[in-house]
Amino acid sequence: MKGGTLPFLGGDQAAEVASDAPAGDDPVMAKVGDVEIRRSEVVKFAESIPNIPQEQIDLILPELVGQVVDLKLITKEATTSGLGNDPEVQKRVRDVKERILVEIFLNRALEKEVTDEAVEKAYQDYLIANPPVREVSARHILVEKEETGKDLIKQLDEGADFATLAKEHSTGPSGPGGGDLGFFQAEQMVKPFSDAAFGMKVGEHTIAPVQTRFGWHVIKVDAERDSEQPTKEQLDGQLRSELSRSAYESIVENLKNGVEIEIIGAEAEEAAPAENEEKPEGEKKPASE
């Protein structure tokens, strides 16, 4: 059988592809002398080619058989010619072997450390370190003058509806929605606003207008709750990544023990001293403003 050209071939894809599938489920698609080329071998070759969608592999297998045949012929000729003893070939084989050794060593070492039990413990530690945070749902009416705010509070004390007043008087974008800001945490708002909102009980409104750089606020708390903590499933990838990183660092540090290591020609740079000066945080804008 005559092989075709190799339009997809490049780099490491020229390596011979081995077959792991059982012979009974893996029909022979070609022969090169006494060497059989099975379907699984052609599939693996196809999977090594970039930008070929998985669902299209079956469609292009007949075309790729010829390319795998060509590879077999080239490999046989290169081996017969003694190219395996070429220094460049041997160096590249050593490089590939080193990468494979590192990959398999680390995979097996990390599998022992990043277990389901370790992930569960890391998750529980996360929950302890990140407890639920109080959140409140509030409405507000933003006005330009303190006197306007005082008048609105007087109307609320007399039984006026907060949402209606917000729609009629608030200058903020939440006004048309009755001043509703939804749930938020304390650090999401400027401090005077947060202090007032988190200092009230559900159903209460401020007894005096609260001033921020945006103007004067009349605030009412509608509800409160604790923030929802993420599930283990939501954090699984993050936790496994952190465990893997920690295990890798531990493995490398243990390997360095007792080994004299010298980096030739590299001058260590002195680390710049940490800046501990605390910088004032800028005010944050209310969530919907």
Short mmCIF file of C-alpha atoms in Angstrom, two decimals:
data_model
loop_
_atom_site.label_atom_id
_atom_site.label_comp_id
_atom_site.label_asym_id
_atom_site.label_seq_id
_atom_site.Cartn_x
_atom_site.Cartn_y
_atom_site.Cartn_z
CA MET A 1 0.00 0.00 0.00
CA LYS A 2 1.33 3.39 -0.91
CA GLY A 3 1.28 6.03 1.83
CA GLY A 4 0.12 9.60 1.27
CA THR A 5 1.80 12.86 2.17
CA LEU A 6 1.94 14.08 5.77
CA PRO A 7 0.06 17.41 5.80
CA PHE A 8 -0.75 17.16 9.52
CA LEU A 9 2.63 15.89 10.68
CA GLY A 10 4.81 18.02 12.90
CA GLY A 11 7.20 17.78 15.83
CA ASP A 12 6.60 14.96 18.29
CA GLN A 13 3.69 13.65 16.21
CA ALA A 14 6.24 11.83 14.09
CA ALA A 15 6.79 9.38 16.93
CA GLU A 16 5.41 5.87 16.59
CA VAL A 17 2.01 5.49 18.22
CA ALA A 18 1.44 2.40 20.31
CA SER A 19 -1.85 0.54 20.60
CA ASP A 20 -3.34 -0.41 23.97
CA ALA A 21 -6.75 -1.64 22.86
CA PRO A 22 -7.63 -5.37 22.87
CA ALA A 23 -7.11 -6.92 19.45
CA GLY A 24 -10.69 -8.20 19.27
CA ASP A 25 -12.07 -4.67 19.54
CA ASP A 26 -9.32 -3.16 17.45
CA PRO A 27 -9.42 -4.14 13.76
CA VAL A 28 -6.32 -4.06 11.59
CA MET A 29 -6.47 -1.13 9.16
CA ALA A 30 -3.15 -1.71 7.35
CA LYS A 31 0.03 -3.79 7.31
CA VAL A 32 3.61 -2.73 6.70
CA GLY A 33 5.47 -5.96 6.11
CA ASP A 34 4.75 -8.04 9.19
CA VAL A 35 3.73 -5.02 11.27
CA GLU A 36 0.00 -4.53 11.78
CA ILE A 37 -1.52 -1.07 12.14
CA ARG A 38 -4.69 -1.23 14.20
CA ARG A 39 -7.51 1.26 14.41
CA SER A 40 -6.56 2.42 17.93
CA GLU A 41 -3.10 3.37 16.67
CA VAL A 42 -4.58 5.55 13.95
CA VAL A 43 -7.00 7.11 16.46
CA LYS A 44 -4.12 8.00 18.79
CA PHE A 45 -2.28 9.56 15.89
CA ALA A 46 -5.38 11.60 15.05
CA GLU A 47 -5.71 12.75 18.67
CA SER A 48 -2.13 14.02 18.59
CA ILE A 49 -2.93 16.41 15.75
CA PRO A 50 -3.94 19.90 16.93
CA ASN A 51 -7.31 21.44 16.10
CA ILE A 52 -9.11 18.26 15.07
CA PRO A 53 -12.49 18.02 16.86
CA GLN A 54 -13.06 14.69 18.58
CA GLU A 55 -16.29 14.11 16.68
CA GLN A 56 -14.49 14.35 13.32
CA ILE A 57 -11.81 11.75 14.04
CA ASP A 58 -13.83 8.83 12.66
CA LEU A 59 -14.42 10.74 9.43
CA ILE A 60 -10.72 11.30 8.72
CA LEU A 61 -9.36 7.91 9.86
CA PRO A 62 -9.16 6.48 6.30
CA GLU A 63 -7.04 9.45 5.23
CA LEU A 64 -4.77 9.16 8.26
CA VAL A 65 -4.04 5.46 7.77
CA GLY A 66 -1.71 6.34 4.91
CA GLN A 67 0.15 8.80 7.11
CA VAL A 68 0.66 6.19 9.84
CA VAL A 69 1.96 3.79 7.17
CA ASP A 70 4.44 6.46 6.07
CA LEU A 71 5.59 6.87 9.66
CA LYS A 72 6.18 3.13 9.99
CA LEU A 73 8.29 3.12 6.83
CA ILE A 74 10.31 6.15 7.91
CA THR A 75 10.84 4.74 11.41
CA LYS A 76 12.03 1.42 10.01
CA GLU A 77 14.46 3.10 7.62
CA ALA A 78 15.80 5.44 10.31
CA THR A 79 16.37 2.52 12.68
CA THR A 80 18.03 0.39 10.00
CA SER A 81 20.38 3.24 9.09
CA GLY A 82 21.62 3.45 12.68
CA LEU A 83 20.12 6.89 13.30
CA GLY A 84 19.26 5.76 16.81
CA ASN A 85 22.95 6.17 17.70
CA ASP A 86 23.09 9.75 16.43
CA PRO A 87 24.05 12.20 19.25
CA GLU A 88 21.17 14.55 18.42
CA VAL A 89 18.66 11.71 18.53
CA GLN A 90 20.06 10.40 21.80
CA LYS A 91 19.94 13.87 23.36
CA ARG A 92 16.31 14.35 22.36
CA VAL A 93 15.45 10.89 23.67
CA ARG A 94 17.09 11.78 26.99
CA ASP A 95 15.14 15.04 27.12
CA VAL A 96 11.85 13.27 26.48
CA LYS A 97 12.70 10.57 29.00
CA GLU A 98 13.47 13.20 31.62
CA ARG A 99 10.14 14.92 31.07
CA ILE A 100 8.29 11.62 31.30
CA LEU A 101 10.12 10.64 34.49
CA VAL A 102 9.32 13.98 36.12
CA GLU A 103 5.68 13.85 35.05
CA ILE A 104 5.05 10.30 36.25
CA PHE A 105 7.03 10.78 39.47
CA LEU A 106 5.08 13.90 40.38
CA ASN A 107 1.73 12.44 39.35
CA ARG A 108 2.24 9.41 41.57
CA ALA A 109 3.61 11.46 44.47
CA LEU A 110 0.75 13.97 44.30
CA GLU A 111 -1.86 11.22 44.07
CA LYS A 112 -0.73 10.09 47.52
CA GLU A 113 -1.10 13.60 48.94
CA VAL A 114 -4.12 15.03 47.13
CA THR A 115 -6.68 12.50 48.32
CA ASP A 116 -10.40 12.93 48.89
CA GLU A 117 -9.67 12.92 52.62
CA ALA A 118 -7.12 15.72 52.20
CA VAL A 119 -9.59 17.74 50.15
CA GLU A 120 -12.27 17.29 52.82
CA LYS A 121 -9.88 18.50 55.54
CA ALA A 122 -8.82 21.47 53.41
CA TYR A 123 -12.49 22.32 52.87
CA GLN A 124 -13.25 22.23 56.59
CA ASP A 125 -10.20 24.42 57.25
CA TYR A 126 -11.49 26.85 54.63
CA LEU A 127 -14.90 27.04 56.31
CA ILE A 128 -13.26 27.79 59.66
CA ALA A 129 -11.00 30.45 58.15
CA ASN A 130 -13.86 31.99 56.16
CA PRO A 131 -16.93 32.03 58.41
CA PRO A 132 -20.26 33.39 57.16
CA VAL A 133 -20.49 37.18 57.03
CA ARG A 134 -23.56 39.15 58.03
CA GLU A 135 -25.42 40.72 55.12
CA VAL A 136 -28.35 43.09 55.12
CA SER A 137 -30.88 44.01 52.47
CA ALA A 138 -31.69 47.69 52.61
CA ARG A 139 -33.39 50.53 50.81
CA HIS A 140 -32.33 54.14 50.78
CA ILE A 141 -33.46 57.54 49.62
CA LEU A 142 -30.65 59.78 48.39
CA VAL A 143 -31.25 63.53 48.59
CA GLU A 144 -29.08 66.62 48.29
CA LYS A 145 -30.09 68.43 51.48
CA GLU A 146 -30.23 67.30 55.09
CA GLU A 147 -33.53 69.11 55.65
CA THR A 148 -35.14 67.10 52.86
CA GLY A 149 -33.96 63.92 54.55
CA LYS A 150 -35.38 65.03 57.89
CA ASP A 151 -38.74 65.76 56.29
CA LEU A 152 -38.79 62.29 54.69
CA ILE A 153 -38.01 60.65 58.04
CA LYS A 154 -40.90 62.58 59.59
CA GLN A 155 -43.22 61.22 56.89
CA LEU A 156 -41.95 57.68 57.53
CA ASP A 157 -42.60 58.11 61.25
CA GLU A 158 -46.15 59.07 60.35
CA GLY A 159 -46.63 55.86 58.34
CA ALA A 160 -45.57 56.78 54.80
CA ASP A 161 -44.40 53.95 52.53
CA PHE A 162 -40.61 53.93 52.13
CA ALA A 163 -40.57 52.58 48.57
CA THR A 164 -43.09 55.19 47.44
CA LEU A 165 -41.05 58.03 48.94
CA ALA A 166 -37.90 56.66 47.30
CA LYS A 167 -39.56 56.63 43.89
CA GLU A 168 -40.75 60.20 44.37
CA HIS A 169 -37.70 61.81 45.97
CA SER A 170 -34.49 59.77 45.59
CA THR A 171 -31.89 61.21 43.22
CA GLY A 172 -30.01 57.92 43.01
CA PRO A 173 -30.46 55.30 40.27
CA SER A 174 -32.10 52.93 42.76
CA GLY A 175 -34.97 55.39 43.22
CA PRO A 176 -37.26 53.97 40.50
CA GLY A 177 -36.92 50.58 42.19
CA GLY A 178 -38.09 51.93 45.52
CA GLY A 179 -34.50 52.51 46.69
CA ASP A 180 -33.82 48.77 46.86
CA LEU A 181 -30.10 47.96 47.14
CA GLY A 182 -30.49 44.21 47.69
CA PHE A 183 -28.18 42.30 50.02
CA PHE A 184 -24.68 43.61 50.70
CA GLN A 185 -21.84 43.22 53.18
CA ALA A 186 -20.48 46.03 55.33
CA GLU A 187 -17.26 46.54 53.36
CA GLN A 188 -19.19 47.01 50.13
CA MET A 189 -20.49 50.40 51.23
CA VAL A 190 -18.88 53.62 52.42
CA LYS A 191 -18.40 53.52 56.18
CA PRO A 192 -21.09 56.01 57.31
CA PHE A 193 -23.67 54.16 55.22
CA SER A 194 -22.56 50.72 56.49
CA ASP A 195 -22.43 51.85 60.11
CA ALA A 196 -26.02 53.03 59.88
CA ALA A 197 -27.38 50.04 57.94
CA PHE A 198 -25.67 47.41 60.10
CA GLY A 199 -26.56 49.24 63.29
CA MET A 200 -30.30 48.83 62.79
CA LYS A 201 -32.73 45.97 63.22
CA VAL A 202 -34.90 44.64 60.40
CA GLY A 203 -37.79 47.02 59.74
CA GLU A 204 -36.10 50.07 61.23
CA HIS A 205 -35.14 53.23 59.37
CA THR A 206 -32.58 55.86 60.28
CA ILE A 207 -33.74 58.45 62.81
CA ALA A 208 -31.53 61.08 61.15
CA PRO A 209 -30.18 61.49 57.61
CA VAL A 210 -26.76 59.90 57.02
CA GLN A 211 -24.19 61.96 55.13
CA THR A 212 -21.71 60.48 52.65
CA ARG A 213 -19.83 62.01 49.75
CA PHE A 214 -22.85 61.21 47.58
CA GLY A 215 -25.31 63.25 49.59
CA TRP A 216 -27.77 62.55 52.41
CA HIS A 217 -29.32 59.10 52.88
CA VAL A 218 -32.44 57.87 54.58
CA ILE A 219 -31.97 54.13 55.06
CA LYS A 220 -34.28 51.26 55.94
CA VAL A 221 -33.25 47.65 56.62
CA ASP A 222 -35.57 45.09 55.02
CA ALA A 223 -33.82 41.80 55.90
CA GLU A 224 -30.61 40.26 57.18
CA ARG A 225 -28.83 36.95 56.72
CA ASP A 226 -25.47 35.21 56.91
CA SER A 227 -23.60 34.91 53.63
CA GLU A 228 -23.75 31.49 52.00
CA GLN A 229 -20.50 29.54 52.12
CA PRO A 230 -19.37 27.74 48.95
CA THR A 231 -19.88 23.99 48.73
CA LYS A 232 -16.99 21.57 48.58
CA GLU A 233 -17.87 20.83 44.97
CA GLN A 234 -17.56 24.51 44.09
CA LEU A 235 -14.11 24.70 45.70
CA ASP A 236 -12.86 21.27 44.64
CA GLY A 237 -10.60 22.48 41.82
CA GLN A 238 -9.16 25.31 43.91
CA LEU A 239 -8.52 23.06 46.91
CA ARG A 240 -6.84 20.36 44.84
CA SER A 241 -4.66 22.95 43.12
CA GLU A 242 -3.56 24.41 46.46
CA LEU A 243 -2.87 20.95 47.90
CA SER A 244 -0.86 20.01 44.80
CA ARG A 245 1.19 23.20 45.00
CA SER A 246 1.91 22.66 48.69
CA ALA A 247 2.81 19.00 48.15
CA TYR A 248 5.09 19.89 45.22
CA GLU A 249 6.95 22.47 47.30
CA SER A 250 7.36 19.96 50.13
CA ILE A 251 8.67 17.28 47.75
CA VAL A 252 11.22 19.65 46.23
CA GLU A 253 12.38 20.91 49.62
CA ASN A 254 12.89 17.34 50.85
CA LEU A 255 14.88 16.49 47.73
CA LYS A 256 17.13 19.50 48.32
CA ASN A 257 18.04 18.39 51.85
CA GLY A 258 21.68 17.35 52.01
CA VAL A 259 22.33 18.28 48.37
CA GLU A 260 24.80 21.04 47.58
CA ILE A 261 23.28 23.24 44.89
CA GLU A 262 25.11 26.06 43.14
CA ILE A 263 23.53 28.28 40.51
CA ILE A 264 26.42 29.29 38.27
CA GLY A 265 26.51 32.87 37.02
CA ALA A 266 23.33 33.94 38.77
CA GLU A 267 23.52 36.74 41.28
CA ALA A 268 20.82 36.71 43.91
CA GLU A 269 19.03 40.02 44.12
CA GLU A 270 18.34 41.42 47.53
CA ALA A 271 14.66 41.39 48.23
CA ALA A 272 13.16 44.82 48.61
CA PRO A 273 11.90 45.48 52.16
CA ALA A 274 8.20 45.00 52.53
CA GLU A 275 6.18 48.16 52.69
CA ASN A 276 4.18 47.98 55.88
CA GLU A 277 2.84 51.48 55.69
CA GLU A 278 -0.91 51.31 55.85
CA LYS A 279 -2.66 53.22 53.13
CA PRO A 280 -6.10 54.69 53.68
CA GLU A 281 -8.79 52.98 51.67
CA GLY A 282 -10.89 55.07 49.36
CA GLU A 283 -14.57 55.34 49.99
CA LYS A 284 -16.71 52.81 48.24
CA LYS A 285 -19.87 53.68 46.45
CA PRO A 286 -23.17 52.15 47.57
CA ALA A 287 -23.88 49.09 45.46
CA SER A 288 -26.56 50.55 43.24
CA GLU A 289 -25.34 54.12 43.13
#
